Coordinates of C-alpha atoms in Angstrom, one line a residue:
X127 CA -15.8 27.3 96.2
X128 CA -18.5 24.7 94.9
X129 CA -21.6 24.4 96.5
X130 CA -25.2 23.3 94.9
X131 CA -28.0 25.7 94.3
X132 CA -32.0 25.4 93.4
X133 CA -30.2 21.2 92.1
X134 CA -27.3 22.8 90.2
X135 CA -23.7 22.3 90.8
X136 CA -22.3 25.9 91.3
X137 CA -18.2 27.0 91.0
X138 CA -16.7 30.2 91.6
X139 CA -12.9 30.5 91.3
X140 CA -11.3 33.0 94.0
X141 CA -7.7 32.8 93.1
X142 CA -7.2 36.6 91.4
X143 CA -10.2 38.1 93.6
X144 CA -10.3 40.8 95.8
X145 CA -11.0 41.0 99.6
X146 CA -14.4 42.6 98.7
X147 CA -15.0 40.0 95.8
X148 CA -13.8 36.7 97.9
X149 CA -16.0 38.2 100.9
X150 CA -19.4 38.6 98.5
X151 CA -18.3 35.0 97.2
X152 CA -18.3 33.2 100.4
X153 CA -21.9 35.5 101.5
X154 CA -23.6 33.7 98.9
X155 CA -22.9 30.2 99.8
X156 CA -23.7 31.3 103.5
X157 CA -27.2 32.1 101.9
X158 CA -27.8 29.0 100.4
X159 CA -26.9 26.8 103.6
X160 CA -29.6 29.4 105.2
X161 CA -32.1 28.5 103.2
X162 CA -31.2 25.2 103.2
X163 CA -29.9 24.4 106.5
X164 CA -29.8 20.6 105.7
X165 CA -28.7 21.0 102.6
X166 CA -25.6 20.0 100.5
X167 CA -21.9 21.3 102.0
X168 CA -19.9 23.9 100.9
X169 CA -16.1 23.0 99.8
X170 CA -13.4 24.8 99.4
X171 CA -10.5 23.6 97.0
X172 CA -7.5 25.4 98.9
X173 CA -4.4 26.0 96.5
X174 CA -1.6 26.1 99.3
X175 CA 1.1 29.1 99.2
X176 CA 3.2 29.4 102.2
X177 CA 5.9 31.6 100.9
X178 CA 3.2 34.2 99.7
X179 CA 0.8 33.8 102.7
X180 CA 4.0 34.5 105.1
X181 CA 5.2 37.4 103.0
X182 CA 1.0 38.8 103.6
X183 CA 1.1 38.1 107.5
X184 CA 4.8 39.9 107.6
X185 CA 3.3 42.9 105.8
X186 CA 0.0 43.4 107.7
X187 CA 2.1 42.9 111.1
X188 CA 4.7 45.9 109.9
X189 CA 1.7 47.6 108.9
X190 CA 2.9 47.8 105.2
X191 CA -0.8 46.9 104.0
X192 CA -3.9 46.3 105.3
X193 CA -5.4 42.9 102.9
X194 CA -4.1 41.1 100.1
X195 CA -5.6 43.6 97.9
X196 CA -3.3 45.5 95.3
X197 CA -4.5 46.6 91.9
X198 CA -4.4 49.8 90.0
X199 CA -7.3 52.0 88.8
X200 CA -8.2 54.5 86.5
X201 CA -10.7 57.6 87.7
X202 CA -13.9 58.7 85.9
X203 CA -15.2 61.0 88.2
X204 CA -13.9 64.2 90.3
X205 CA -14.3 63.7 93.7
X206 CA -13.3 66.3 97.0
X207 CA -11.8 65.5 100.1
X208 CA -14.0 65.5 103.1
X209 CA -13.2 64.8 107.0
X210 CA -14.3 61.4 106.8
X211 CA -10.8 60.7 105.3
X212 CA -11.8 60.6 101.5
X213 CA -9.5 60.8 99.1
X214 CA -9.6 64.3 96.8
X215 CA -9.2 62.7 93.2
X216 CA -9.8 64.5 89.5
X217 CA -10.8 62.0 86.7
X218 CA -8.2 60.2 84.6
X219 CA -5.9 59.9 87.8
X220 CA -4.5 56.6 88.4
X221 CA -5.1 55.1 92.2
X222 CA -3.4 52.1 93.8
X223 CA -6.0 50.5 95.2
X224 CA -4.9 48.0 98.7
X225 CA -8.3 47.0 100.5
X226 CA -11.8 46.7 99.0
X227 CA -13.2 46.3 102.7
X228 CA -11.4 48.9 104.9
X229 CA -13.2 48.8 108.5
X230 CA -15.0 45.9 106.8
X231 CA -17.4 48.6 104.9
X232 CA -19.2 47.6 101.9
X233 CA -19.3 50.8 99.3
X234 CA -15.5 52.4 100.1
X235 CA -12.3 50.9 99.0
X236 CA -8.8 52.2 100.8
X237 CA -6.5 53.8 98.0
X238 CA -3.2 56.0 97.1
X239 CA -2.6 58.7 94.6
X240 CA 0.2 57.3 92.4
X241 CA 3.4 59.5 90.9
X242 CA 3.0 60.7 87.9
X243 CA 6.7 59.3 87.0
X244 CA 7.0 56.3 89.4
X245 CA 5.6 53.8 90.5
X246 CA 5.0 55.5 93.9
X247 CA 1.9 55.8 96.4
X248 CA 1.6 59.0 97.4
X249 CA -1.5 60.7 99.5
X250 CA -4.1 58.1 100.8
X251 CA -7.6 57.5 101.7
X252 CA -10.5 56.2 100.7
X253 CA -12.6 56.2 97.9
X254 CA -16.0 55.3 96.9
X255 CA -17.1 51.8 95.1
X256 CA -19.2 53.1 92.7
X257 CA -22.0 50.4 91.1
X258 CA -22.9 51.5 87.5
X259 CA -26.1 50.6 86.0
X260 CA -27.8 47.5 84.7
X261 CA -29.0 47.3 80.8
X262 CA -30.7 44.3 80.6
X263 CA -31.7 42.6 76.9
X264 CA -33.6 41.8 74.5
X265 CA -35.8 44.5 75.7
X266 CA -39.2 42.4 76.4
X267 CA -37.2 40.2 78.4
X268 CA -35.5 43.1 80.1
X269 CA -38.8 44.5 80.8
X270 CA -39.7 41.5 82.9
X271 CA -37.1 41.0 85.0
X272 CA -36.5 45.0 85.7
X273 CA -39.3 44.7 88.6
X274 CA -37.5 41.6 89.9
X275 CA -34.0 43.0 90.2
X276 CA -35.7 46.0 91.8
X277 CA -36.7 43.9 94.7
X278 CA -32.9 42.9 95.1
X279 CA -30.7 44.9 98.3
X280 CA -28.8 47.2 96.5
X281 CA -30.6 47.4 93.3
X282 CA -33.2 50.0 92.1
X283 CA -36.0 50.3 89.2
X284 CA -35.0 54.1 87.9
X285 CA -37.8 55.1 85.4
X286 CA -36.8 57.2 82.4
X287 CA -38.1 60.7 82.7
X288 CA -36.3 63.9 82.0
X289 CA -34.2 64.4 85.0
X290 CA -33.5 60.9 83.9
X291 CA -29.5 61.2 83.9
X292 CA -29.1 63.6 87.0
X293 CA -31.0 60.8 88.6
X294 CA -28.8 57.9 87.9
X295 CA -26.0 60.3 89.0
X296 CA -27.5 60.3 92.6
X297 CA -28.1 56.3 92.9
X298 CA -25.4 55.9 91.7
X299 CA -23.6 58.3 94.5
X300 CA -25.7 56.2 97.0
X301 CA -24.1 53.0 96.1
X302 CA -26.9 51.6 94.1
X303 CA -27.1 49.3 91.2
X304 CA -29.7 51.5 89.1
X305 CA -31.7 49.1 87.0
X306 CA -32.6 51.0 83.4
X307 CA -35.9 50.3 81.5
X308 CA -34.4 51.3 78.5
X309 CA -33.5 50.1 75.0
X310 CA -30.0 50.2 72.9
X311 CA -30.7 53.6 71.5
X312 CA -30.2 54.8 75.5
X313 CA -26.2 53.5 75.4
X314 CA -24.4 56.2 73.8
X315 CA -26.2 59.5 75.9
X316 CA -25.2 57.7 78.8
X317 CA -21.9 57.5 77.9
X318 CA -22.1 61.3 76.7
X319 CA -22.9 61.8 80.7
X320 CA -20.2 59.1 81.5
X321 CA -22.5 56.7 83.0
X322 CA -21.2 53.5 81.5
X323 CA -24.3 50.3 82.5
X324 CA -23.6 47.0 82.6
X325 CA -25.4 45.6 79.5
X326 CA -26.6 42.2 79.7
X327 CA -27.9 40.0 76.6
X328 CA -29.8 36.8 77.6
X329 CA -29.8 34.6 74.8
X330 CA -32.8 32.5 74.2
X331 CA -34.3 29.3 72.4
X332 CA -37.4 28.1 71.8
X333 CA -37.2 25.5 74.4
X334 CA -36.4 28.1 77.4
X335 CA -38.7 30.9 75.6
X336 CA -41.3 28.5 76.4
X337 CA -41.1 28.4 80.1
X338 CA -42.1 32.3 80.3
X339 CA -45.0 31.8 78.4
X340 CA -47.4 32.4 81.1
X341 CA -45.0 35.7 82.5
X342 CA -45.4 37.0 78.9
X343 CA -49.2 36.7 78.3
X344 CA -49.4 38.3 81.7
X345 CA -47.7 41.3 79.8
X346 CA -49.6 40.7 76.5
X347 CA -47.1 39.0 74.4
X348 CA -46.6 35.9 73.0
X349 CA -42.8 33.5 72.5
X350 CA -42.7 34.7 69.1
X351 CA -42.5 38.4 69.8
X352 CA -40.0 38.0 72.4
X353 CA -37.6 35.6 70.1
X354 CA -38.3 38.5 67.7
X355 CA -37.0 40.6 69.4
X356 CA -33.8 39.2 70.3
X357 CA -32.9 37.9 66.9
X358 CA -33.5 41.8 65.8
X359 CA -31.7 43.2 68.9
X360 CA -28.7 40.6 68.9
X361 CA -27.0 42.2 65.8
X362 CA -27.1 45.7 66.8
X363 CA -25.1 44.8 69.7
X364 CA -21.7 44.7 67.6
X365 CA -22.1 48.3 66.9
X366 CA -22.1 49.4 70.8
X367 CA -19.2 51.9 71.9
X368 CA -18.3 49.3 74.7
X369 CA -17.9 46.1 75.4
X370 CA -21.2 43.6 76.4
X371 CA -22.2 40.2 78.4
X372 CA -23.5 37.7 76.9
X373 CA -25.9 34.9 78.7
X374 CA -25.6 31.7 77.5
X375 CA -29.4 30.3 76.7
X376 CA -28.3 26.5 77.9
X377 CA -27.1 28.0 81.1
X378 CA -30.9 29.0 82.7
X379 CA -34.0 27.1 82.3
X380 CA -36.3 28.8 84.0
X381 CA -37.0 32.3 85.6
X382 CA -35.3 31.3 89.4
X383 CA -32.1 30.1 87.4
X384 CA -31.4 32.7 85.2
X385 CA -31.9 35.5 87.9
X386 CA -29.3 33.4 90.0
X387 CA -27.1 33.7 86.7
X388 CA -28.1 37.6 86.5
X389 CA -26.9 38.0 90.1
X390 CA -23.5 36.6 89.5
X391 CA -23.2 37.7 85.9
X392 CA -23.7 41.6 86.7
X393 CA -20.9 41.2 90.0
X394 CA -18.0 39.6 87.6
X395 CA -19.2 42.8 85.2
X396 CA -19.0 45.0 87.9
X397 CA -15.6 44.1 88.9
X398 CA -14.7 44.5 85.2
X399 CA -12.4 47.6 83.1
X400 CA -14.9 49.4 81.3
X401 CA -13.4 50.0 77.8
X402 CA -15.1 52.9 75.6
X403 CA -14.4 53.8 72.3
X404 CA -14.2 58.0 71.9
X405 CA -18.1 59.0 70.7
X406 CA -17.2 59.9 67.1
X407 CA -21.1 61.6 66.6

């Protein structure tokens, strides 16, 4: 999918994505031509398969699947059945995963318990999509663009406090990208609570630093302090139990840009294995 947004050439490759991911993908060009309704077209670059794209239509008409969707998943979290058709699961089971939109909801996915011994599906229903927080960094910057991500459907500013960690637990339950106001120190007692965020570094340079010099004397700092901060904060990032995302500081130049990059930085994170190392305090 290319399309063109606030005069930059925009790509997003669909061919390993997901109902759910190739659905959001497509949403966001439809938001563009919205907003621009004599704007730039869409394209699509189609890579043809008919012998897989017959073998799909054969299994949705014998009712062998229900998408194209088929991926495996590890659990973190115990969850009961219910009426609704959810699926009772304890964490570390392994789920076969075969539609991201079931019914064409946003926040379930449609999956099977998997045999211990084969490579069976077993019991099936669905399960919920789970968004896990949002670290953004260096902090100063982080702090800046907390309150704008906040104003994003789906997203919500959750202020430290001491029920702190019960509270991400319940926006997180409600299908929300909880966005911390927190620093590095915070990483490892989330993952004590296995909450695992999304940790975001936005690199800087001087010449991008510059264009949120009014935002920062707003906040009473200066483009020293926050390039500071990040060369002090970028090393420290190496010795995180997890993995991180780096943004590049060529690829924004301004606040609009690099909160378009945010948006489609923290969904390929989202979509992401998280991979922990054991917490050896």
């Amino acid at each position: 999918v290319r399309y063109e947004q606030n005069s930059r050439a925009l790509k997003m490759v669909l061919e390993d994505s997901t109902l759910e991911e190739a659905t959001w993908a497509l949403s966001q060009t439809m938001n563009v031509q919205q907003r621009r309704p004599h704007g730039d077209a869409v394209d699509l670059v189609l890579l043809s398969s008919c012998t897989d794209y017959k073998a799909l239509l054969q299994q949705l008409q014998n009712s062998k699947t229900s998408s194209g969707d088929s991926f495996y998943i590890r659990v973190n979290i115990s969850l009961p059945a219910d009426t609704s058709g959810a699926l009772a699961v304890s964490c570390n089971d392994i789920l076969h995963v075969t539609n991201t939109r079931p019914d064409d909801t946003e926040d379930l996915w449609h999956a099977s318990q998997v045999h211990p011994c084969q490579l069976l599906d077993l019991q099936s229903g669905t399960v919920p999509n789970y968004y896990r927080p949002i670290l953004l960094l260096p902090t100063i910057l982080g702090r800046m663009l907390d309150k704008k991500l906040d104003s994003w459907q789906g997203f919500q500013l959750c202020e430290p406090g001491k029920k702190c960690y019960n509270l991400l637990l319940d926006k997180i339950c409600e299908g929300l990208h909880c966005v911390l106001p927190l620093g590095l120190d915070c990483v490892r007692r989330l993952h004590r609570f296995e909450i695992f965020p999304i940790i975001i570094f936005i690199g800087l340079s001087a010449r991008n630093a510059r264009k949120l010099r009014s935002k920062l004397q707003r906040n009473g700092q200066t483009e020293e302090q926050l390039l500071a901060c990040s060369k002090s904060e970028e090393p420290l990032l190496d010795k995180l139990p997890c993995l991180y995302h780096s943004v590049d500081p060529d690829s924004w130049c301004d606040q609009n840009s690099l909160l378009t990059s945010l948006r489609t930085r923290i969904w390929e994170e989202q979509r992401k294995i998280v991979w922990v190392e054991p917490d050896l305090w």
